[in-house]
Amino acid sequence: MQELARVNVFFGRNGSGKTSVLEAIHLLGMARSFRGNSVKSLITHGEANCVVYGMADAPGTSGAGVSLGVQRGVDGDITIKVGGGAVKSVAHLVEHLPLQVINADSFELLTGSPAARRQYLDWGVFHVEHRFLEQWQRFQRCIKQRNKLLRHGKIQPQELAVWTRDLATSGAAIGEYRKEYFKLLVPRFKGIVGQLVPSLAAGLELRYHQGWDRQASYAEALQNSLATDTEHGYTHVGPQRADIRVLLDGHLAAETLSRGQQKLVVCGLKLAQGQLVTEQGKGCCTYLVDDLPSELDLQHSRQVCELLASMEAQVFITCVDRAAIAAVWPADKAGMTMFHVEHGSVSPVSAAAV
Ligand SMILES: Nc1ncnc2c1ncn2[C@@H]1O[C@H](COP(=O)(O)OP(=O)(O)OP(=O)(O)O)[C@@H](O)[C@H]1O
Ligand SMILES: [Mg+2]
């Protein structure tokens, strides 16, 4: 197995296989595609499964690698191995290879549904707060049961109360972890956006909405919404309704910013999370940047690259033309390897040619 450089650039024509390389790394770290939940896009048409394996430096250390392996089948089969042993939960894989993707779909973080932003937030909380996962799993179990009871109409108040009590505890914990994480995230985001797009930095604001009335505890909010929940058959309030609003001068950034500016703000959000993971001693985030130059002018591409170069994160970048990356990456290209991708084959090219 070949050890990879800190910065790896994959260039080649359309359809040569560049995004597929990033997909393979994403599969290794997250056990799924970054192009949606369908496993089909990962598996070569006509094949029954796909497999990827690699070594990741254990978070916070260097040199002591842990082997990771993921196999996915068209029939839904999933096998995950960490350090040679099979693990049942994807969460046990994810903690070994914190990944952030920046690609054409990343705009969704601003323009898409709150679910995308909750996923973003929870990625960060998961990596810095080890107690989060257990509460999150408990919450999912409770809300499923509670909604089932509410849906079925004939509700035993005592049974509902049991689930409501557990839901209130785990939901409040999730809200608290998210709030604490958000407090750490905001200044990092502001700092990074200040470097990327100084003209926007002063007007940009992140707001965290926990999913229930700020003045009330989660238990109180559940109590207040009991009649509505019973009438409609599901739980209306809680961390499942949380959101992060990104605003520019008080207006939704998604409705105000240009495409390029949106990409820069998304880069700011993702780089801020990577910075936080490292600061919290949870290792380095690995960035998968698909088609870095798209939507960005030369100056802003340079600024994104400067930040990526300064973060000591491992970076995998794709582009059609290698000259496009050579032109925007900082002059010191030590630690960068370029790969030519052609008909699905990847070959390193001489650094001197960069
Ligand atoms: N599940 C699949 N089975 C077989 N071939 C596939 C599958 N999914 C994608 N391909 C093909 O693999 C090739 C590589 O696709 P990929 O998206 O990696 O290209 P790319 O180098 O990123 O191209 P672009 O520059 O256009 O983004 C394409 O020809 C694509 O049609
Ligand atoms: Mg591509």
Coordinates of C-alpha atoms and ligand atoms in Angstrom, one line a residue:
M1 CA 0.0 0.0 0.0
Q2 CA 1.5 3.3 -1.0
E3 CA 1.6 6.2 1.5
L4 CA 0.0 9.3 0.1
A5 CA 1.2 12.8 0.2
R6 CA -0.5 15.6 2.1
V7 CA -1.8 17.2 -1.0
N8 CA -2.9 15.0 -3.9
V9 CA -4.2 16.4 -7.1
F10 CA -6.0 14.2 -9.6
F11 CA -6.3 15.7 -13.1
G12 CA -7.7 14.3 -16.3
R13 CA -10.4 14.6 -18.9
N14 CA -14.1 14.5 -18.3
G15 CA -15.2 11.0 -17.5
S16 CA -11.6 9.8 -16.8
G17 CA -12.4 8.7 -13.2
K18 CA -11.4 11.7 -10.9
T19 CA -14.6 11.9 -8.9
S20 CA -14.6 8.2 -8.6
V21 CA -11.2 8.4 -6.8
L22 CA -12.8 10.8 -4.3
E23 CA -15.8 8.5 -4.0
A24 CA -13.5 5.6 -3.1
I25 CA -12.0 7.6 -0.2
H26 CA -15.4 8.7 0.9
L27 CA -16.6 5.2 0.9
L28 CA -13.6 4.2 3.0
G29 CA -14.4 6.9 5.6
M30 CA -18.2 7.0 5.6
A31 CA -19.2 3.7 4.1
R32 CA -21.4 5.5 1.6
S33 CA -21.3 7.7 -1.5
F34 CA -21.3 11.5 -1.4
R35 CA -23.6 11.5 -4.3
G36 CA -26.7 10.5 -2.3
N37 CA -27.6 7.3 -0.5
S38 CA -27.8 5.0 -3.5
V39 CA -25.1 2.3 -3.4
K40 CA -25.5 1.8 -7.1
S41 CA -23.4 4.7 -8.1
L42 CA -20.5 3.2 -6.2
I43 CA -20.5 -0.3 -7.8
T44 CA -19.4 -0.8 -11.4
H45 CA -22.5 -1.7 -13.4
G46 CA -22.8 -5.4 -13.8
E47 CA -20.7 -6.2 -10.7
A48 CA -22.2 -7.5 -7.4
N49 CA -20.1 -5.4 -5.0
C50 CA -17.3 -2.9 -4.5
V51 CA -14.5 -2.9 -2.0
V52 CA -12.0 -0.3 -0.8
Y53 CA -9.3 -0.5 1.9
G54 CA -6.6 1.7 3.2
M55 CA -4.7 2.9 6.2
A56 CA -5.6 6.0 8.2
D57 CA -3.4 7.7 10.8
A58 CA -5.1 7.3 14.1
P59 CA -6.6 10.7 15.1
G60 CA -4.1 12.8 17.0
T61 CA -1.1 10.6 16.2
S62 CA 1.1 10.1 13.2
G63 CA 2.6 6.9 12.0
A64 CA 0.3 4.6 14.0
G65 CA -2.1 3.7 11.2
V66 CA -5.3 1.8 11.5
S67 CA -6.4 -0.3 8.6
L68 CA -9.9 0.3 7.3
G69 CA -12.0 -1.7 4.8
V70 CA -15.5 -1.3 3.4
Q71 CA -17.4 -3.6 1.1
R72 CA -20.8 -2.8 -0.3
G73 CA -23.0 -5.0 -2.3
V74 CA -25.9 -4.2 -4.7
D75 CA -28.1 -6.3 -2.5
G76 CA -27.6 -3.9 0.4
D77 CA -24.8 -5.9 2.1
I78 CA -22.3 -3.9 4.0
T79 CA -19.1 -5.1 5.7
I80 CA -16.9 -2.7 7.6
K81 CA -13.5 -3.6 9.1
V82 CA -11.5 -1.5 11.4
G83 CA -8.0 -2.7 12.4
G84 CA -8.8 -6.1 10.8
G85 CA -11.9 -6.7 12.9
A86 CA -15.5 -6.4 11.7
V87 CA -17.5 -3.5 13.2
K88 CA -21.3 -3.3 13.2
S89 CA -21.8 0.5 13.3
V90 CA -20.7 3.0 10.7
A91 CA -19.9 5.4 13.6
H92 CA -17.0 3.2 14.5
L93 CA -15.6 3.7 11.1
V94 CA -16.3 7.4 10.8
E95 CA -14.3 8.4 13.8
H96 CA -11.1 7.1 12.2
L97 CA -11.2 9.2 9.0
P98 CA -13.0 12.6 9.5
L99 CA -13.9 13.7 5.9
Q100 CA -15.3 16.9 4.4
V101 CA -16.4 17.1 0.8
I102 CA -16.4 20.3 -1.2
N103 CA -18.1 19.8 -4.6
A104 CA -20.8 21.1 -6.8
D105 CA -23.5 19.8 -4.4
S106 CA -22.0 21.6 -1.4
F107 CA -24.3 24.5 -2.1
E108 CA -27.0 22.5 -0.6
L109 CA -25.7 23.3 2.7
L110 CA -27.0 26.8 2.1
T111 CA -29.9 26.3 -0.3
G112 CA -31.1 22.8 0.7
S113 CA -33.3 21.6 3.5
P114 CA -32.5 22.0 7.2
A115 CA -31.6 18.3 7.2
A116 CA -28.4 19.1 5.3
R117 CA -27.4 21.6 7.9
R118 CA -28.3 19.3 10.8
Q119 CA -26.1 16.7 9.2
Y120 CA -23.3 19.2 8.9
L121 CA -23.7 20.3 12.5
D122 CA -23.8 16.7 13.8
W123 CA -20.7 15.8 11.9
G124 CA -18.8 18.3 14.0
V125 CA -20.5 17.5 17.3
F126 CA -19.9 13.8 16.7
H127 CA -16.2 14.3 16.1
V128 CA -15.5 16.6 19.1
E129 CA -18.0 15.3 21.7
H130 CA -17.8 11.5 22.3
R131 CA -21.0 11.4 24.4
F132 CA -23.1 12.8 21.5
L133 CA -23.5 9.5 19.6
E134 CA -25.1 7.6 22.5
Q135 CA -27.7 10.4 23.1
W136 CA -28.4 10.7 19.4
Q137 CA -29.1 7.0 19.2
R138 CA -31.3 7.1 22.2
F139 CA -33.2 10.1 20.8
Q140 CA -33.8 8.3 17.5
R141 CA -35.2 5.2 19.3
C142 CA -37.4 7.3 21.5
I143 CA -38.9 9.6 18.8
K144 CA -39.6 6.5 16.7
Q145 CA -41.5 4.9 19.5
R146 CA -43.3 8.1 20.5
N147 CA -44.4 8.9 17.0
K148 CA -45.6 5.3 16.6
L149 CA -47.8 5.7 19.7
L150 CA -49.1 9.1 18.6
R151 CA -49.9 7.8 15.1
H152 CA -51.9 4.9 16.4
G153 CA -54.4 7.1 18.1
K154 CA -55.5 5.1 21.2
I155 CA -52.7 6.3 23.4
Q156 CA -52.0 5.0 26.9
P157 CA -51.0 8.2 28.7
Q158 CA -48.6 6.3 30.9
E159 CA -46.8 4.7 28.1
L160 CA -46.5 8.0 26.2
A161 CA -45.2 9.6 29.3
V162 CA -42.3 7.1 29.6
W163 CA -41.2 7.8 26.0
T164 CA -41.7 11.5 26.4
R165 CA -39.5 11.6 29.5
D166 CA -36.7 9.7 27.8
L167 CA -37.1 11.8 24.7
A168 CA -36.9 15.0 26.8
T169 CA -33.6 13.8 28.4
S170 CA -31.8 12.7 25.2
G171 CA -33.2 15.7 23.2
A172 CA -32.0 18.2 25.8
A173 CA -28.6 16.6 25.8
I174 CA -28.4 16.8 22.0
G175 CA -29.5 20.4 22.0
E176 CA -26.8 21.2 24.7
Y177 CA -24.0 19.5 22.8
R178 CA -25.0 21.2 19.5
K179 CA -25.2 24.6 21.2
E180 CA -21.7 24.2 22.8
Y181 CA -20.3 23.1 19.5
F182 CA -21.9 26.0 17.7
K183 CA -20.4 28.5 20.1
L184 CA -16.9 27.1 19.2
L185 CA -17.7 27.0 15.5
V186 CA -18.9 30.6 14.9
P187 CA -15.6 32.4 15.7
R188 CA -13.7 29.9 13.5
F189 CA -16.2 30.5 10.7
K190 CA -15.9 34.2 11.0
G191 CA -12.1 34.1 11.0
I192 CA -12.0 31.9 7.8
V193 CA -14.6 33.9 5.9
G194 CA -12.7 37.0 6.9
Q195 CA -9.8 35.6 4.9
L196 CA -11.8 34.2 2.0
V197 CA -14.3 37.0 1.4
P198 CA -13.4 40.0 3.6
S199 CA -16.1 42.1 2.0
L200 CA -18.9 39.8 3.3
A201 CA -17.4 38.9 6.7
A202 CA -18.9 41.8 8.6
G203 CA -22.5 41.1 7.4
L204 CA -22.5 37.3 7.7
E205 CA -24.2 35.8 10.6
L206 CA -24.8 32.2 11.7
R207 CA -27.8 31.5 13.9
Y208 CA -28.6 28.2 15.6
H209 CA -32.2 27.2 16.1
Q210 CA -32.5 24.3 18.5
G211 CA -35.9 23.2 17.3
W212 CA -38.1 24.4 20.2
D213 CA -38.8 27.6 22.1
R214 CA -35.6 29.1 23.4
Q215 CA -37.3 30.2 26.7
A216 CA -38.5 26.6 27.5
S217 CA -36.7 23.4 28.5
Y218 CA -37.2 20.6 26.0
A219 CA -39.5 18.8 28.6
E220 CA -41.6 22.0 28.8
A221 CA -41.7 22.4 25.1
L222 CA -42.9 18.7 24.7
Q223 CA -45.6 19.3 27.4
N224 CA -46.7 22.5 25.6
S225 CA -47.0 20.7 22.3
L226 CA -48.7 17.5 23.6
A227 CA -52.1 18.5 22.3
T228 CA -50.8 19.3 18.8
D229 CA -48.7 16.1 18.8
T230 CA -51.7 14.0 19.7
E231 CA -53.9 15.7 17.1
H232 CA -51.4 15.3 14.2
G233 CA -49.8 12.1 15.3
Y234 CA -46.1 13.0 15.5
T235 CA -43.7 15.0 17.7
H236 CA -43.5 18.6 16.5
V237 CA -40.7 20.0 18.5
G238 CA -37.2 18.9 19.2
P239 CA -33.7 18.6 17.9
Q240 CA -35.1 16.9 14.8
R241 CA -36.3 20.4 13.8
A242 CA -33.0 22.2 14.5
D243 CA -31.4 24.4 11.8
I244 CA -28.5 26.7 11.3
R245 CA -29.5 29.9 9.4
V246 CA -26.8 31.6 7.4
L247 CA -27.7 35.3 7.0
L248 CA -26.1 38.2 5.2
D249 CA -27.2 41.6 6.6
G250 CA -30.3 39.8 8.0
H251 CA -31.3 38.1 4.7
L252 CA -30.9 34.4 4.0
A253 CA -27.5 33.9 2.4
A254 CA -29.0 31.3 0.0
E255 CA -31.2 34.0 -1.5
T256 CA -28.7 36.8 -1.5
L257 CA -25.2 35.5 -2.4
S258 CA -23.9 34.8 -5.9
R259 CA -23.0 31.2 -6.7
G260 CA -19.3 31.9 -6.2
Q261 CA -19.9 33.6 -2.9
Q262 CA -22.1 30.7 -1.8
K263 CA -19.2 28.3 -2.6
L264 CA -16.9 30.5 -0.5
V265 CA -19.2 30.5 2.4
V266 CA -19.7 26.8 2.2
C267 CA -15.9 26.4 2.1
G268 CA -15.8 28.6 5.2
L269 CA -18.2 26.4 7.0
K270 CA -16.4 23.2 6.1
L271 CA -12.9 24.6 6.8
A272 CA -14.1 25.9 10.2
Q273 CA -15.2 22.4 11.1
G274 CA -11.8 20.9 10.1
Q275 CA -10.0 23.5 12.1
L276 CA -12.1 22.7 15.1
V277 CA -11.5 19.0 14.9
T278 CA -7.8 19.6 14.9
E279 CA -7.9 22.1 17.7
Q280 CA -9.9 19.7 19.8
G281 CA -7.1 17.1 19.4
K282 CA -9.3 14.8 17.3
G283 CA -6.7 14.6 14.5
C284 CA -6.8 16.1 11.0
C285 CA -9.8 16.3 8.8
T286 CA -9.3 15.1 5.2
Y287 CA -10.7 17.3 2.5
L288 CA -12.1 15.9 -0.8
V289 CA -12.4 18.8 -3.2
D290 CA -14.0 17.9 -6.5
D291 CA -13.3 20.4 -9.3
L292 CA -11.9 23.1 -7.1
P293 CA -11.7 25.9 -9.7
S294 CA -15.4 25.7 -10.7
E295 CA -17.4 28.8 -9.8
L296 CA -14.4 30.5 -8.3
D297 CA -12.2 33.3 -9.9
L298 CA -8.5 33.0 -9.7
Q299 CA -8.1 35.2 -6.6
H300 CA -10.7 33.3 -4.6
S301 CA -9.4 29.9 -5.8
R302 CA -6.0 31.0 -4.5
Q303 CA -7.4 32.0 -1.1
V304 CA -9.2 28.6 -0.7
C305 CA -5.9 26.9 -1.6
E306 CA -3.9 29.0 0.8
L307 CA -6.2 28.1 3.6
L308 CA -6.2 24.4 2.7
A309 CA -2.4 24.5 2.5
S310 CA -2.1 26.2 5.9
M311 CA -4.4 23.7 7.7
E312 CA -2.1 20.7 7.6
A313 CA -5.1 18.7 6.5
Q314 CA -4.7 16.0 3.9
V315 CA -6.3 17.2 0.7
F316 CA -7.5 15.4 -2.4
I317 CA -8.3 17.7 -5.2
T318 CA -9.6 17.0 -8.7
C319 CA -9.5 19.3 -11.7
V320 CA -9.6 18.8 -15.5
D321 CA -6.4 20.8 -16.2
R322 CA -3.5 20.4 -13.8
A323 CA -2.2 23.9 -14.7
A324 CA -5.4 25.3 -13.1
I325 CA -4.3 24.0 -9.7
A326 CA -0.6 24.7 -10.2
A327 CA -1.6 28.3 -10.8
V328 CA -3.6 28.7 -7.6
W329 CA -1.8 26.6 -5.0
P330 CA 0.8 28.5 -3.0
A331 CA 4.3 28.5 -4.5
D332 CA 5.7 26.0 -2.0
K333 CA 4.4 22.7 -3.5
A334 CA 6.5 20.4 -1.3
G335 CA 4.2 17.6 -0.2
M336 CA 2.1 17.8 -3.3
T337 CA 1.7 14.8 -5.6
M338 CA 0.0 15.0 -9.0
F339 CA -1.8 12.0 -10.5
H340 CA -3.0 11.7 -14.0
V341 CA -6.3 9.9 -14.3
E342 CA -7.1 8.2 -17.6
H343 CA -9.7 5.6 -18.4
G344 CA -10.0 4.8 -14.7
S345 CA -6.2 4.4 -14.2
V346 CA -4.3 6.6 -11.8
S347 CA -0.6 7.3 -12.4
P348 CA 1.6 9.7 -10.5
V349 CA 3.4 12.3 -12.5
S350 CA 6.7 13.9 -11.8
A351 CA 6.6 16.8 -9.3
A352 CA 9.0 18.6 -11.5
A353 CA 6.3 18.8 -14.1
V354 CA 4.0 20.7 -11.8
Ligands
LIG1 N1 -21.6 2.7 -11.5 C1 -20.9 2.8 -12.5 N2 -20.5 1.8 -13.3 C2 -19.7 1.9 -14.4 N3 -19.2 3.1 -14.8 C3 -19.6 4.2 -14.1 C4 -20.4 4.1 -12.9 N4 -20.6 5.4 -12.5 C5 -19.9 6.2 -13.3 N5 -19.3 5.5 -14.3 C6 -18.4 6.0 -15.3 O1 -17.1 6.2 -14.8 C7 -16.4 7.2 -15.5 C8 -15.7 8.1 -14.6 O2 -16.7 8.9 -13.9 P1 -16.2 10.1 -13.0 O3 -17.4 10.8 -12.5 O4 -15.2 9.6 -12.0 O5 -15.4 11.1 -14.0 P2 -14.6 12.4 -13.8 O6 -13.2 12.2 -14.2 O7 -14.9 13.0 -12.5 O8 -15.3 13.4 -14.9 P3 -15.7 14.9 -14.9 O9 -14.4 15.7 -15.3 O10 -16.7 15.0 -16.0 O11 -16.2 15.3 -13.6 C9 -17.5 7.9 -16.4 O12 -17.3 7.5 -17.7 C10 -18.8 7.4 -15.8 O13 -19.8 7.3 -16.8
MG2 MG -16.0 14.6 -11.8

